[in-house]
CSV table of C-alpha atoms in Angstrom, one decimal:
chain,number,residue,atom,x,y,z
F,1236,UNK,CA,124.7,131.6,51.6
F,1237,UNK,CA,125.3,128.1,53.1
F,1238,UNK,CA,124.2,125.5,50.3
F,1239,UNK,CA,123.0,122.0,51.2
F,1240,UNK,CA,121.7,118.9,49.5
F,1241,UNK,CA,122.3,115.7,49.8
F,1242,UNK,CA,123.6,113.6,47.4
F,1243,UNK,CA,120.8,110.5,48.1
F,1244,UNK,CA,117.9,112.7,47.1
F,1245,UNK,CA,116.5,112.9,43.9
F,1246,UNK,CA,117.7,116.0,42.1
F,1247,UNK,CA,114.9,117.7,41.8
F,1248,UNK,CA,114.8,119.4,38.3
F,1249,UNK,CA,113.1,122.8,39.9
F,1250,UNK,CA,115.4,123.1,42.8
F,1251,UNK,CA,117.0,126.6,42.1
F,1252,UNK,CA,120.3,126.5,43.1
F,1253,UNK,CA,120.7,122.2,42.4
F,1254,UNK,CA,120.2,123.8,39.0
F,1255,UNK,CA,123.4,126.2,39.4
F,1256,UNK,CA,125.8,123.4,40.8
F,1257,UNK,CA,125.0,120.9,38.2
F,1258,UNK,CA,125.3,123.5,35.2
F,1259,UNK,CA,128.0,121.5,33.4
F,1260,UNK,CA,125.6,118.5,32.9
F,1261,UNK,CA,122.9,120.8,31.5
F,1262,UNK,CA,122.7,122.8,28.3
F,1263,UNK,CA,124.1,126.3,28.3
F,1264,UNK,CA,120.5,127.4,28.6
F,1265,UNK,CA,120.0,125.9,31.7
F,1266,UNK,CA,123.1,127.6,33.2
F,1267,UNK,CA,122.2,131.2,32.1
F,1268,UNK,CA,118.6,130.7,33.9
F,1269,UNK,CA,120.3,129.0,36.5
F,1270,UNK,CA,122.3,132.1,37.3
F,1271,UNK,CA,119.4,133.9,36.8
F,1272,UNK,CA,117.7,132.1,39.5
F,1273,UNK,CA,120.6,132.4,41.6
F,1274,UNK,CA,120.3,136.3,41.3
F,1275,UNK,CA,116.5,136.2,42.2
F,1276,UNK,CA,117.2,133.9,45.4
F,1277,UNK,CA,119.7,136.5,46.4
F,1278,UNK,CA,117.6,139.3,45.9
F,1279,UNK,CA,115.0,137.3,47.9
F,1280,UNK,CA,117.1,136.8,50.9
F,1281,UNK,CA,118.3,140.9,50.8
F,1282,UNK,CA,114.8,141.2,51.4
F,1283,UNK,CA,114.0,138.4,53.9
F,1284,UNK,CA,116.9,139.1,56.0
F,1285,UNK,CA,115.9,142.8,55.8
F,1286,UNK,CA,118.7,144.3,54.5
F,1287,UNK,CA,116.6,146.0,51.9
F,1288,UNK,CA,112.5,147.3,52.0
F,1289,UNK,CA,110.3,148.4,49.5
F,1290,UNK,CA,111.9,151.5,48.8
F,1291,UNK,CA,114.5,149.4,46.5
F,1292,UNK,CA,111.9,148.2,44.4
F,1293,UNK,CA,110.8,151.9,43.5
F,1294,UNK,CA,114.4,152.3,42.6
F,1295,UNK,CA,114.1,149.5,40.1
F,1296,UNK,CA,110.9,151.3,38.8
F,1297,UNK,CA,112.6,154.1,38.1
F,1298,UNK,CA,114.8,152.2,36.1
F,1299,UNK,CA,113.5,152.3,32.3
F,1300,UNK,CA,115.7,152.1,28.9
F,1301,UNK,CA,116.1,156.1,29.3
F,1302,UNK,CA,118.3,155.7,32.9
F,1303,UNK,CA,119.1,151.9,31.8
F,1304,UNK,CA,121.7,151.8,35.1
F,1305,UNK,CA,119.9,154.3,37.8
F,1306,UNK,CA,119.7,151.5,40.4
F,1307,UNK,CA,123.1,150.8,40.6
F,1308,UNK,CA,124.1,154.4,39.8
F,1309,UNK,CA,122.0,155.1,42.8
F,1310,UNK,CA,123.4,152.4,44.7
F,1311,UNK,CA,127.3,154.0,43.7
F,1312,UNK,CA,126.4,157.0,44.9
F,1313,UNK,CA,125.0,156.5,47.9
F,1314,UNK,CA,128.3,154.2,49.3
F,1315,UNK,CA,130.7,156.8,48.5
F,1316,UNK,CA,128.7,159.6,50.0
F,1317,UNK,CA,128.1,157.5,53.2
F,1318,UNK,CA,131.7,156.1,53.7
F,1319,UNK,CA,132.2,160.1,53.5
F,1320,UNK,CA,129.7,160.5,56.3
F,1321,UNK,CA,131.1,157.3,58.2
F,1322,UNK,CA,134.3,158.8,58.4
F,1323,UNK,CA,133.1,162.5,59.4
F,1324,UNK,CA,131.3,160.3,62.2
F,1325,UNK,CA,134.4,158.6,63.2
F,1326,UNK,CA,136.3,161.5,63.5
F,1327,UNK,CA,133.8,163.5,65.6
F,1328,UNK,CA,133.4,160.7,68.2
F,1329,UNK,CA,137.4,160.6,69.0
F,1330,UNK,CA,136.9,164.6,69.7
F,1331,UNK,CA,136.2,165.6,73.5
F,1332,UNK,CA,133.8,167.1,74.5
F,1333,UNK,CA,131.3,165.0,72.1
F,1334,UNK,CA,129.2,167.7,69.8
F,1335,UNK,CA,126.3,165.7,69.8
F,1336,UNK,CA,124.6,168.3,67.5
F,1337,UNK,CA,126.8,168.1,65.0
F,1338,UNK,CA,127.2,164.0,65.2
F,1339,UNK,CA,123.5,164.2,64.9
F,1340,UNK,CA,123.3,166.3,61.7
F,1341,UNK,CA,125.6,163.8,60.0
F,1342,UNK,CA,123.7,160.7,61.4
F,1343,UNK,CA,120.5,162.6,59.9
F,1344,UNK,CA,121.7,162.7,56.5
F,1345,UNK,CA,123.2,159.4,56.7
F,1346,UNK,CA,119.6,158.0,58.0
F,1347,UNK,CA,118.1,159.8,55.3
F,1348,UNK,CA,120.2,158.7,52.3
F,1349,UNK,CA,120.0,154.9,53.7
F,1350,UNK,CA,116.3,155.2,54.2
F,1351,UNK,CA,116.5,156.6,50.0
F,1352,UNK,CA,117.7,153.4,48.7
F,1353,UNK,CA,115.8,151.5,51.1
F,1354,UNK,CA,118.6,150.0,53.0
F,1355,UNK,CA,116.2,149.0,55.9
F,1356,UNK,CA,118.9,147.7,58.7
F,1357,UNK,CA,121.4,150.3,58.1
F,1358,UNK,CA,118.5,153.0,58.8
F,1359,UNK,CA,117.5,151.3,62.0
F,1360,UNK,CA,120.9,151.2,63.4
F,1361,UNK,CA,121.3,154.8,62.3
F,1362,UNK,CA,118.1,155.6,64.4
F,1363,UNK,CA,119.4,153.6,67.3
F,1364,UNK,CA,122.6,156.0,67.0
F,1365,UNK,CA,120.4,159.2,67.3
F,1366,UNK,CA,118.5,157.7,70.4
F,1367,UNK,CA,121.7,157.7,71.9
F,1368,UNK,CA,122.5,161.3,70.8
F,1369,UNK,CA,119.7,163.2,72.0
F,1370,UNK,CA,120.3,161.1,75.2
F,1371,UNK,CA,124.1,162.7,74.9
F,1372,UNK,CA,125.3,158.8,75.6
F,1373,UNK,CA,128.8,158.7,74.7
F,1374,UNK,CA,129.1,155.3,75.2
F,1375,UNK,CA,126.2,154.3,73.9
F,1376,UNK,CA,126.8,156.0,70.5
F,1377,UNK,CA,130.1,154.9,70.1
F,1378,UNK,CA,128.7,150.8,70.8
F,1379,UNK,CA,126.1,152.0,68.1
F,1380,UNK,CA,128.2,153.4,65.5
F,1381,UNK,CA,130.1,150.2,65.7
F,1382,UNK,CA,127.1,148.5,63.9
F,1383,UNK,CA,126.1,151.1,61.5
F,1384,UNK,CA,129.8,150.8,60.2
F,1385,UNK,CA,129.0,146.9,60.3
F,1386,UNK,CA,125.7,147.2,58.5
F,1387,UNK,CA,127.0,149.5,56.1
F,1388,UNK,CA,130.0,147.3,55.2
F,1389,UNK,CA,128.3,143.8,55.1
F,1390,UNK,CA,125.1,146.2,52.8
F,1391,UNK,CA,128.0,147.0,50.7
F,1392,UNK,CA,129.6,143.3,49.8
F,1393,UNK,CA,125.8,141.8,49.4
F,1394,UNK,CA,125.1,144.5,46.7
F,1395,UNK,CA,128.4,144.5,44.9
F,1396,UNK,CA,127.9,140.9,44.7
F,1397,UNK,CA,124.3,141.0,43.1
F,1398,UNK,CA,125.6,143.7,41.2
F,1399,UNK,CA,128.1,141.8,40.0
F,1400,UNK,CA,125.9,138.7,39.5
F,1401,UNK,CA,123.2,140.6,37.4
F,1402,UNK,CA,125.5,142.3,35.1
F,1403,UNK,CA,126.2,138.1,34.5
F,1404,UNK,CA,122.3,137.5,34.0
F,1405,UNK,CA,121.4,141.0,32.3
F,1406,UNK,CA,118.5,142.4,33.4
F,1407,UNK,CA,116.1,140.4,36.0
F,1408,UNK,CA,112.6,140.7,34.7
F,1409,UNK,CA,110.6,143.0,37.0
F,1410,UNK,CA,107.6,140.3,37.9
F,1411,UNK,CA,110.3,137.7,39.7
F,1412,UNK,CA,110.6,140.1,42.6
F,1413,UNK,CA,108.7,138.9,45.8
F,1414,UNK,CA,105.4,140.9,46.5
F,1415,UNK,CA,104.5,141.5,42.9
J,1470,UNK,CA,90.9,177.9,27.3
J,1471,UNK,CA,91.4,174.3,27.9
J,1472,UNK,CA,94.9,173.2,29.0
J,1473,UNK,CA,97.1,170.7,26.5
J,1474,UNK,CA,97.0,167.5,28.2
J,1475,UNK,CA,100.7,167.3,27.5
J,1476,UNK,CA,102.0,170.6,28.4
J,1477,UNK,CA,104.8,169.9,30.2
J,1478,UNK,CA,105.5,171.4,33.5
J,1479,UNK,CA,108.6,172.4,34.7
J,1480,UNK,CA,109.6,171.9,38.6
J,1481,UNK,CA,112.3,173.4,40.7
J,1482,UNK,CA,113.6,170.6,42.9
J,1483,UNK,CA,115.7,171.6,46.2
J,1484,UNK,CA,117.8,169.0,47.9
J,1485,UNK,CA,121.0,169.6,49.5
J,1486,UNK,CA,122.1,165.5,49.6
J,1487,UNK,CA,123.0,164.5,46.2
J,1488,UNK,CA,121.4,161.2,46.9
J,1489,UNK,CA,117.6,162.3,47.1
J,1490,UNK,CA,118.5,164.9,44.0
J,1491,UNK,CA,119.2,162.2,42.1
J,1492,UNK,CA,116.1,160.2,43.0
J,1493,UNK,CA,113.6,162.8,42.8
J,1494,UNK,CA,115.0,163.8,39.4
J,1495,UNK,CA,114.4,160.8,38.2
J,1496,UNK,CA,110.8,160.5,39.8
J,1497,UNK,CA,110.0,163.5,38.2
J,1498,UNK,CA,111.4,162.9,34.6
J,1499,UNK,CA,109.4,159.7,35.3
J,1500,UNK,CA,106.6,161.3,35.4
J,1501,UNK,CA,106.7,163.3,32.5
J,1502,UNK,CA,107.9,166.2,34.5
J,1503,UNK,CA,110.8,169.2,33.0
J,1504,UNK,CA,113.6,168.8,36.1
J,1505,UNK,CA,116.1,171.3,37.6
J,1506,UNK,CA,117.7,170.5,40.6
J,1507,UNK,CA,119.5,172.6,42.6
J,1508,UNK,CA,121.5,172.2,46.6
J,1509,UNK,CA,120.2,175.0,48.0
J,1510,UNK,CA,117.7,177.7,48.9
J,1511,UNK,CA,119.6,180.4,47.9
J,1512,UNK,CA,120.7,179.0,44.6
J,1513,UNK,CA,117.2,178.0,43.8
J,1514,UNK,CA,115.6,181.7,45.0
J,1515,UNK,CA,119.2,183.0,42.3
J,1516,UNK,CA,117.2,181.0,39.5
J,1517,UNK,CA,114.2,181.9,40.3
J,1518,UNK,CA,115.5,185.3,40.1
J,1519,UNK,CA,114.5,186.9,43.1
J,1520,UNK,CA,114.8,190.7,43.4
J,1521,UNK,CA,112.6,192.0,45.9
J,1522,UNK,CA,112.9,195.5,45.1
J,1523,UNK,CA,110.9,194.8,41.8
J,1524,UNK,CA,107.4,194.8,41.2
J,1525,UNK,CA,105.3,191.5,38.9
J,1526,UNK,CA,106.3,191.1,35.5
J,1527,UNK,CA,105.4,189.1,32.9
J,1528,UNK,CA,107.3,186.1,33.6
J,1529,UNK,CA,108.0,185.5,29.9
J,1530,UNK,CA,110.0,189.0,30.1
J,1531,UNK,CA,112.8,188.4,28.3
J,1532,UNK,CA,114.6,190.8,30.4
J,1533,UNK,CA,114.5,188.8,33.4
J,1534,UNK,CA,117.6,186.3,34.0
J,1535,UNK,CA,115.1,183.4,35.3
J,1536,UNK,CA,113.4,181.0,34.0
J,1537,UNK,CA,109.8,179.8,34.4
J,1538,UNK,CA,108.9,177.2,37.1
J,1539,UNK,CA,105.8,175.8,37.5
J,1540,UNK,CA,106.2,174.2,40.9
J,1541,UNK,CA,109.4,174.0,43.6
J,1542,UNK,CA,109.7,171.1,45.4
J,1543,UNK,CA,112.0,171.6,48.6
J,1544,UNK,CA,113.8,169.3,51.3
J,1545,UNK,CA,112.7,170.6,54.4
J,1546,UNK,CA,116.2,170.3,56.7
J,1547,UNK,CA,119.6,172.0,54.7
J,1548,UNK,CA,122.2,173.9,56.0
J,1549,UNK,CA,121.8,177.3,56.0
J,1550,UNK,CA,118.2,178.4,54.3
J,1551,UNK,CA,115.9,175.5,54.9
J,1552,UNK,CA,113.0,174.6,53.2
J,1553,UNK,CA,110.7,176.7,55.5
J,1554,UNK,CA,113.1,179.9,55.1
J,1555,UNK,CA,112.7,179.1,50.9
J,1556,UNK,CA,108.8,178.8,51.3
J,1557,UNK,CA,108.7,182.5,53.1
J,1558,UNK,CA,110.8,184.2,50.6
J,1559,UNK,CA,108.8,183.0,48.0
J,1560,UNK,CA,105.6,183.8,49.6
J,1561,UNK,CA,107.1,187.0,50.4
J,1562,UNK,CA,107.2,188.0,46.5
J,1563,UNK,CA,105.1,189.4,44.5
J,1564,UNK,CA,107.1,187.5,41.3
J,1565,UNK,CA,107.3,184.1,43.5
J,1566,UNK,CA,104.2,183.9,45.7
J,1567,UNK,CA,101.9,182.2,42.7
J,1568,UNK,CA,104.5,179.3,42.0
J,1569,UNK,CA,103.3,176.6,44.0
J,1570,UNK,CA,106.1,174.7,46.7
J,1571,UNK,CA,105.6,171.7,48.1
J,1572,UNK,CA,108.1,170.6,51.2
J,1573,UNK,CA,109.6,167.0,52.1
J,1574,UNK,CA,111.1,165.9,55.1
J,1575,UNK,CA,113.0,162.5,56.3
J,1576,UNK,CA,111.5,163.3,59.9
J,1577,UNK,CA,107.5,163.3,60.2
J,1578,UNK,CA,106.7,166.2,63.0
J,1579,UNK,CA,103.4,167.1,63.7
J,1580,UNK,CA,103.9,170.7,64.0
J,1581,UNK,CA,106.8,171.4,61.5
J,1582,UNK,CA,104.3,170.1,59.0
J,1583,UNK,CA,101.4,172.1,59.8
J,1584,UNK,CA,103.7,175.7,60.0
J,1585,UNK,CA,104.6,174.4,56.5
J,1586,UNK,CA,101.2,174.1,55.5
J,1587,UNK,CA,100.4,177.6,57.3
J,1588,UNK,CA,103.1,178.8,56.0
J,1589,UNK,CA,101.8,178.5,52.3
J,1590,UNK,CA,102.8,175.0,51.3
J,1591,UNK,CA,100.6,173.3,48.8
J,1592,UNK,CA,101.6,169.4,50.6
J,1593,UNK,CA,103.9,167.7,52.6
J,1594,UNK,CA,105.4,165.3,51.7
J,1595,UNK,CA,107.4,162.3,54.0
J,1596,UNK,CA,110.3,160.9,52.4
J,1597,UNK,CA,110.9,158.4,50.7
J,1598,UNK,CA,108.9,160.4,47.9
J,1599,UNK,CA,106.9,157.8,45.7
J,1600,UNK,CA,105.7,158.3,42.3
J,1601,UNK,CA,102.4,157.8,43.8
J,1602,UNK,CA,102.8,161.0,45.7
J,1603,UNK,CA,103.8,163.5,42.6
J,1604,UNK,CA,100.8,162.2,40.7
J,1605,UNK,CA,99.5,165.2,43.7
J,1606,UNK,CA,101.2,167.7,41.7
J,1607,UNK,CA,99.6,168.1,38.8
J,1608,UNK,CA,96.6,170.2,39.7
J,1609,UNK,CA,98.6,172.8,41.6
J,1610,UNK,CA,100.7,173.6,38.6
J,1611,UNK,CA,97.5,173.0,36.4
J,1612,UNK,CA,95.8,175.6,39.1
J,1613,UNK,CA,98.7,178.3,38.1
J,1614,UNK,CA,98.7,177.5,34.3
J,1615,UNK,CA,94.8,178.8,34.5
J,1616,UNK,CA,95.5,181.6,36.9
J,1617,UNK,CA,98.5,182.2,34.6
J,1618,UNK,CA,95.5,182.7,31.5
J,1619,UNK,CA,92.8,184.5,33.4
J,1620,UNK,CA,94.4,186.6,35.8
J,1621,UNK,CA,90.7,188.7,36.2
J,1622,UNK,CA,89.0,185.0,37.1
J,1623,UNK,CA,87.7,184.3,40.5
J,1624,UNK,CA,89.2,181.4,42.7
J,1625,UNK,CA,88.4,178.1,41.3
J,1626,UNK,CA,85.8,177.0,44.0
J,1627,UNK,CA,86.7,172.9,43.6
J,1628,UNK,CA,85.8,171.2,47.3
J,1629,UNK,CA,89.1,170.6,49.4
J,1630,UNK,CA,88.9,167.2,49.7
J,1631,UNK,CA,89.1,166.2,53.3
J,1632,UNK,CA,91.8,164.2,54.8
J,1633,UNK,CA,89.1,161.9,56.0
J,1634,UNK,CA,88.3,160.9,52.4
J,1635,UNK,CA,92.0,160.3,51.4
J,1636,UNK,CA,92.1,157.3,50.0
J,1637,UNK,CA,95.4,157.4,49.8
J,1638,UNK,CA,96.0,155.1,52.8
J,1639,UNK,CA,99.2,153.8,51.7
J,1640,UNK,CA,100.7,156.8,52.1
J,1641,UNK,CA,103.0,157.2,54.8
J,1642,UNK,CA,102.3,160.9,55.0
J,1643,UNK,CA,99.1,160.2,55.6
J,1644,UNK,CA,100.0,158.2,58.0
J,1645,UNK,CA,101.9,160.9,59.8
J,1646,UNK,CA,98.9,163.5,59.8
J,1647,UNK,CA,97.1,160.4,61.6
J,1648,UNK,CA,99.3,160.2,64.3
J,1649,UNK,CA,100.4,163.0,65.6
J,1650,UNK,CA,97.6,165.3,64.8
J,1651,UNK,CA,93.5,165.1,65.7
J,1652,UNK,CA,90.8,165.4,62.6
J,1653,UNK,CA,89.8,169.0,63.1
J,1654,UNK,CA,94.1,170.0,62.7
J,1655,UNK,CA,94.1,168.0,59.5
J,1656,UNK,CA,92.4,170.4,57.8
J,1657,UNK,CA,95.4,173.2,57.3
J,1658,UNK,CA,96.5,170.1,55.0
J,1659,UNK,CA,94.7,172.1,52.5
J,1660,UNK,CA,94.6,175.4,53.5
J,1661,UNK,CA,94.1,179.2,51.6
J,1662,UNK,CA,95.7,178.6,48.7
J,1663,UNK,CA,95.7,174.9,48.0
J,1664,UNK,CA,92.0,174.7,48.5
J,1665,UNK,CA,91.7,174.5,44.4
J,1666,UNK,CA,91.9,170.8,44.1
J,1667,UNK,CA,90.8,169.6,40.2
J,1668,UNK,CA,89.7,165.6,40.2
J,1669,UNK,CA,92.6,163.3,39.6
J,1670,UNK,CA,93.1,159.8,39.6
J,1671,UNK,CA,94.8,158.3,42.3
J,1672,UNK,CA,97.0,155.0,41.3
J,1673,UNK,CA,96.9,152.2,43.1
């Protein structure tokens, strides 16, 4: 996230992320909700840059004191059971001749599991991929896989980092998402 | 013999990626459903205990190594039985056939849905499930609770409530009845047995 202001405007006291950078001249206070505000903003652009869709937010509704963790238990689960998937892929696209069948079935569950946490690029990719199978393009599933694997990777850093960042903040109140 | 609002109900969920388990366990817990999930046909039909040599029995037979489901929810695509084969082994038994299933599928096609519905299943459901769409599942297992206490009754002769007056127009199975399909093939969206419909409220 590039991060630009320049030094011969006024601060402006409700500038988000100003708020972040100039913590150490503000009262503790201020830095906790400036974090907090830095967690929202990146939640904001997950969603903007359409990384994530509304299926997220019905994660984070099913998220309640009983299942205090489910989004990011969720979120665990589904990386290792899709890195298990990615590699299965890889695998069956260095075998010749290509079983499009079977690369399909994985990409189907892959699709689906993306598509269950509402990781919105990674499904689209993973579509693209299965155009390209029932078409029995070689190359053009191998020039497709290449970005599911980059979607899935870049998905994976942007959430460990706002997971990371809102066990900082504890809990974001519901409301601040965008949409609501 | 009026029903306790809070009785719970218990539902069978079938899912063979451990992903959507874990999400529509949680859906249904969230709505104040008793879960069991299971990864496959066969090990939900072992649960159920399926025999199809035997006749009905009282499903609160102590004998019988089951236990009591009020509704099975079931992915549609898994490896070896899929939801489809599940639905028609059910239907197929005389302990099973009353237990309402409902199917979900990832892939929204026109005529895999309606030889669902044909098939016996109460809905269909496009994934991603929303809480808005088990909300739907309530009068089905409310439907067998009653049949359940008056076995002599008649059919409850609620009106099916047409898809043209689903107001459910967020819904993105809706949506997928829309576009594949004309009005008049809607309709098998609440065939024979799912024609029962009690009033509920829809959420917004």
């Amino acid at each position: 996230m590039a991060l630009h202001f320049s030094s011969a405007h006024p601060i402006s006291a409700l500038h988000p992320l100003l708020c972040f950078f100039l913590h150490d001249t503000y009262p503790e206070m201020e830095y906790a909700s400036g974090l907090q505000r830095q967690l929202a903003s990146m939640k904001k652009n997950l969603f903007d840059q359409g990384y994530l869709d509304e299926q997220f937010y019905q994660l984070e509704e099913l998220q309640d004191e009983s299942s205090p963790n489910f989004v990011e238990e969720v979120v665990t689960l589904f990386f290792r059971d899709s890195s298990r998937l990615v590699a299965n892929i890889d695998q069956a696209l260095q075998k010749y001749p290509q079983d499009f069948r079977r690369l399909d079935n994985f990409m189907h569950q892959l699709k689906g599991s993306a598509s269950s946490i509402g990781a919105a690029k990674m499904k689209n990719e993973c579509t693209s991929f299965r155009e390209f199978c029932n078409k029995e393009n070689r190359e053009g599933c191998l020039r497709s896989f290449q970005k599911v694997k980059k979607e899935h990777a870049v998905l994976k850093q942007k959430l460990e980092n706002y997971f990371q960042l809102l066990k900082q903040v504890g809990p974001v109140d519901k409301a601040t998402h965008s949409g609501n | 013999m009026a029903i306790d609002p809070e009785a719970q109900f218990h539902v069978l969920a079938v899912d063979d990626s451990l992903i959507d388990r874990k999400l529509i366990e949680r859906l249904l817990k969230t709505s104040s459903y008793q879960v069991t999930t299971v990864d496959s046909g066969s090990k939900a039909l072992e649960l159920l205990g399926l025999r199809e040599d035997q006749d009905v029995s009282s499903p609160s037979s102590p004998d019988k190594n089951e236990i009591e489901v009020n509704l099975v929810i079931t992915d549609y695509c898994m490896p070896g039985m899929t939801g489809y084969d599940l639905l028609k082994k059910m239907k197929g038994s005389s302990s099973l056939k009353d237990i309402p299933v409902v199917i979900m599928s990832s892939e929204n096609v026109p005529s895999r849905i309606n030889r669902c519905l044909e098939g016996g299943a109460e809905e269909f459901f496009l994934k991603p499930i929303q809480l808005s769409d088990l909300i739907r599942l309530r009068p089905y297992m409310l439907k067998g609770k009653l049949k359940e206490q008056q076995p002599s009754q008649h059919q409850e002769t609620n009106s099916a409530i047409s898809s043209s007056s689903n107001n459910n127009s967020k819904s993105n199975k809706r949506k997928a009845m829309d576009e594949g399909l004309s009005p008049e093939k809607t309709r098998p969206r609440f065939s024979s047995s799912s024609l029962a419909l009690v009033t509920y409220e829809e959420t917004t």
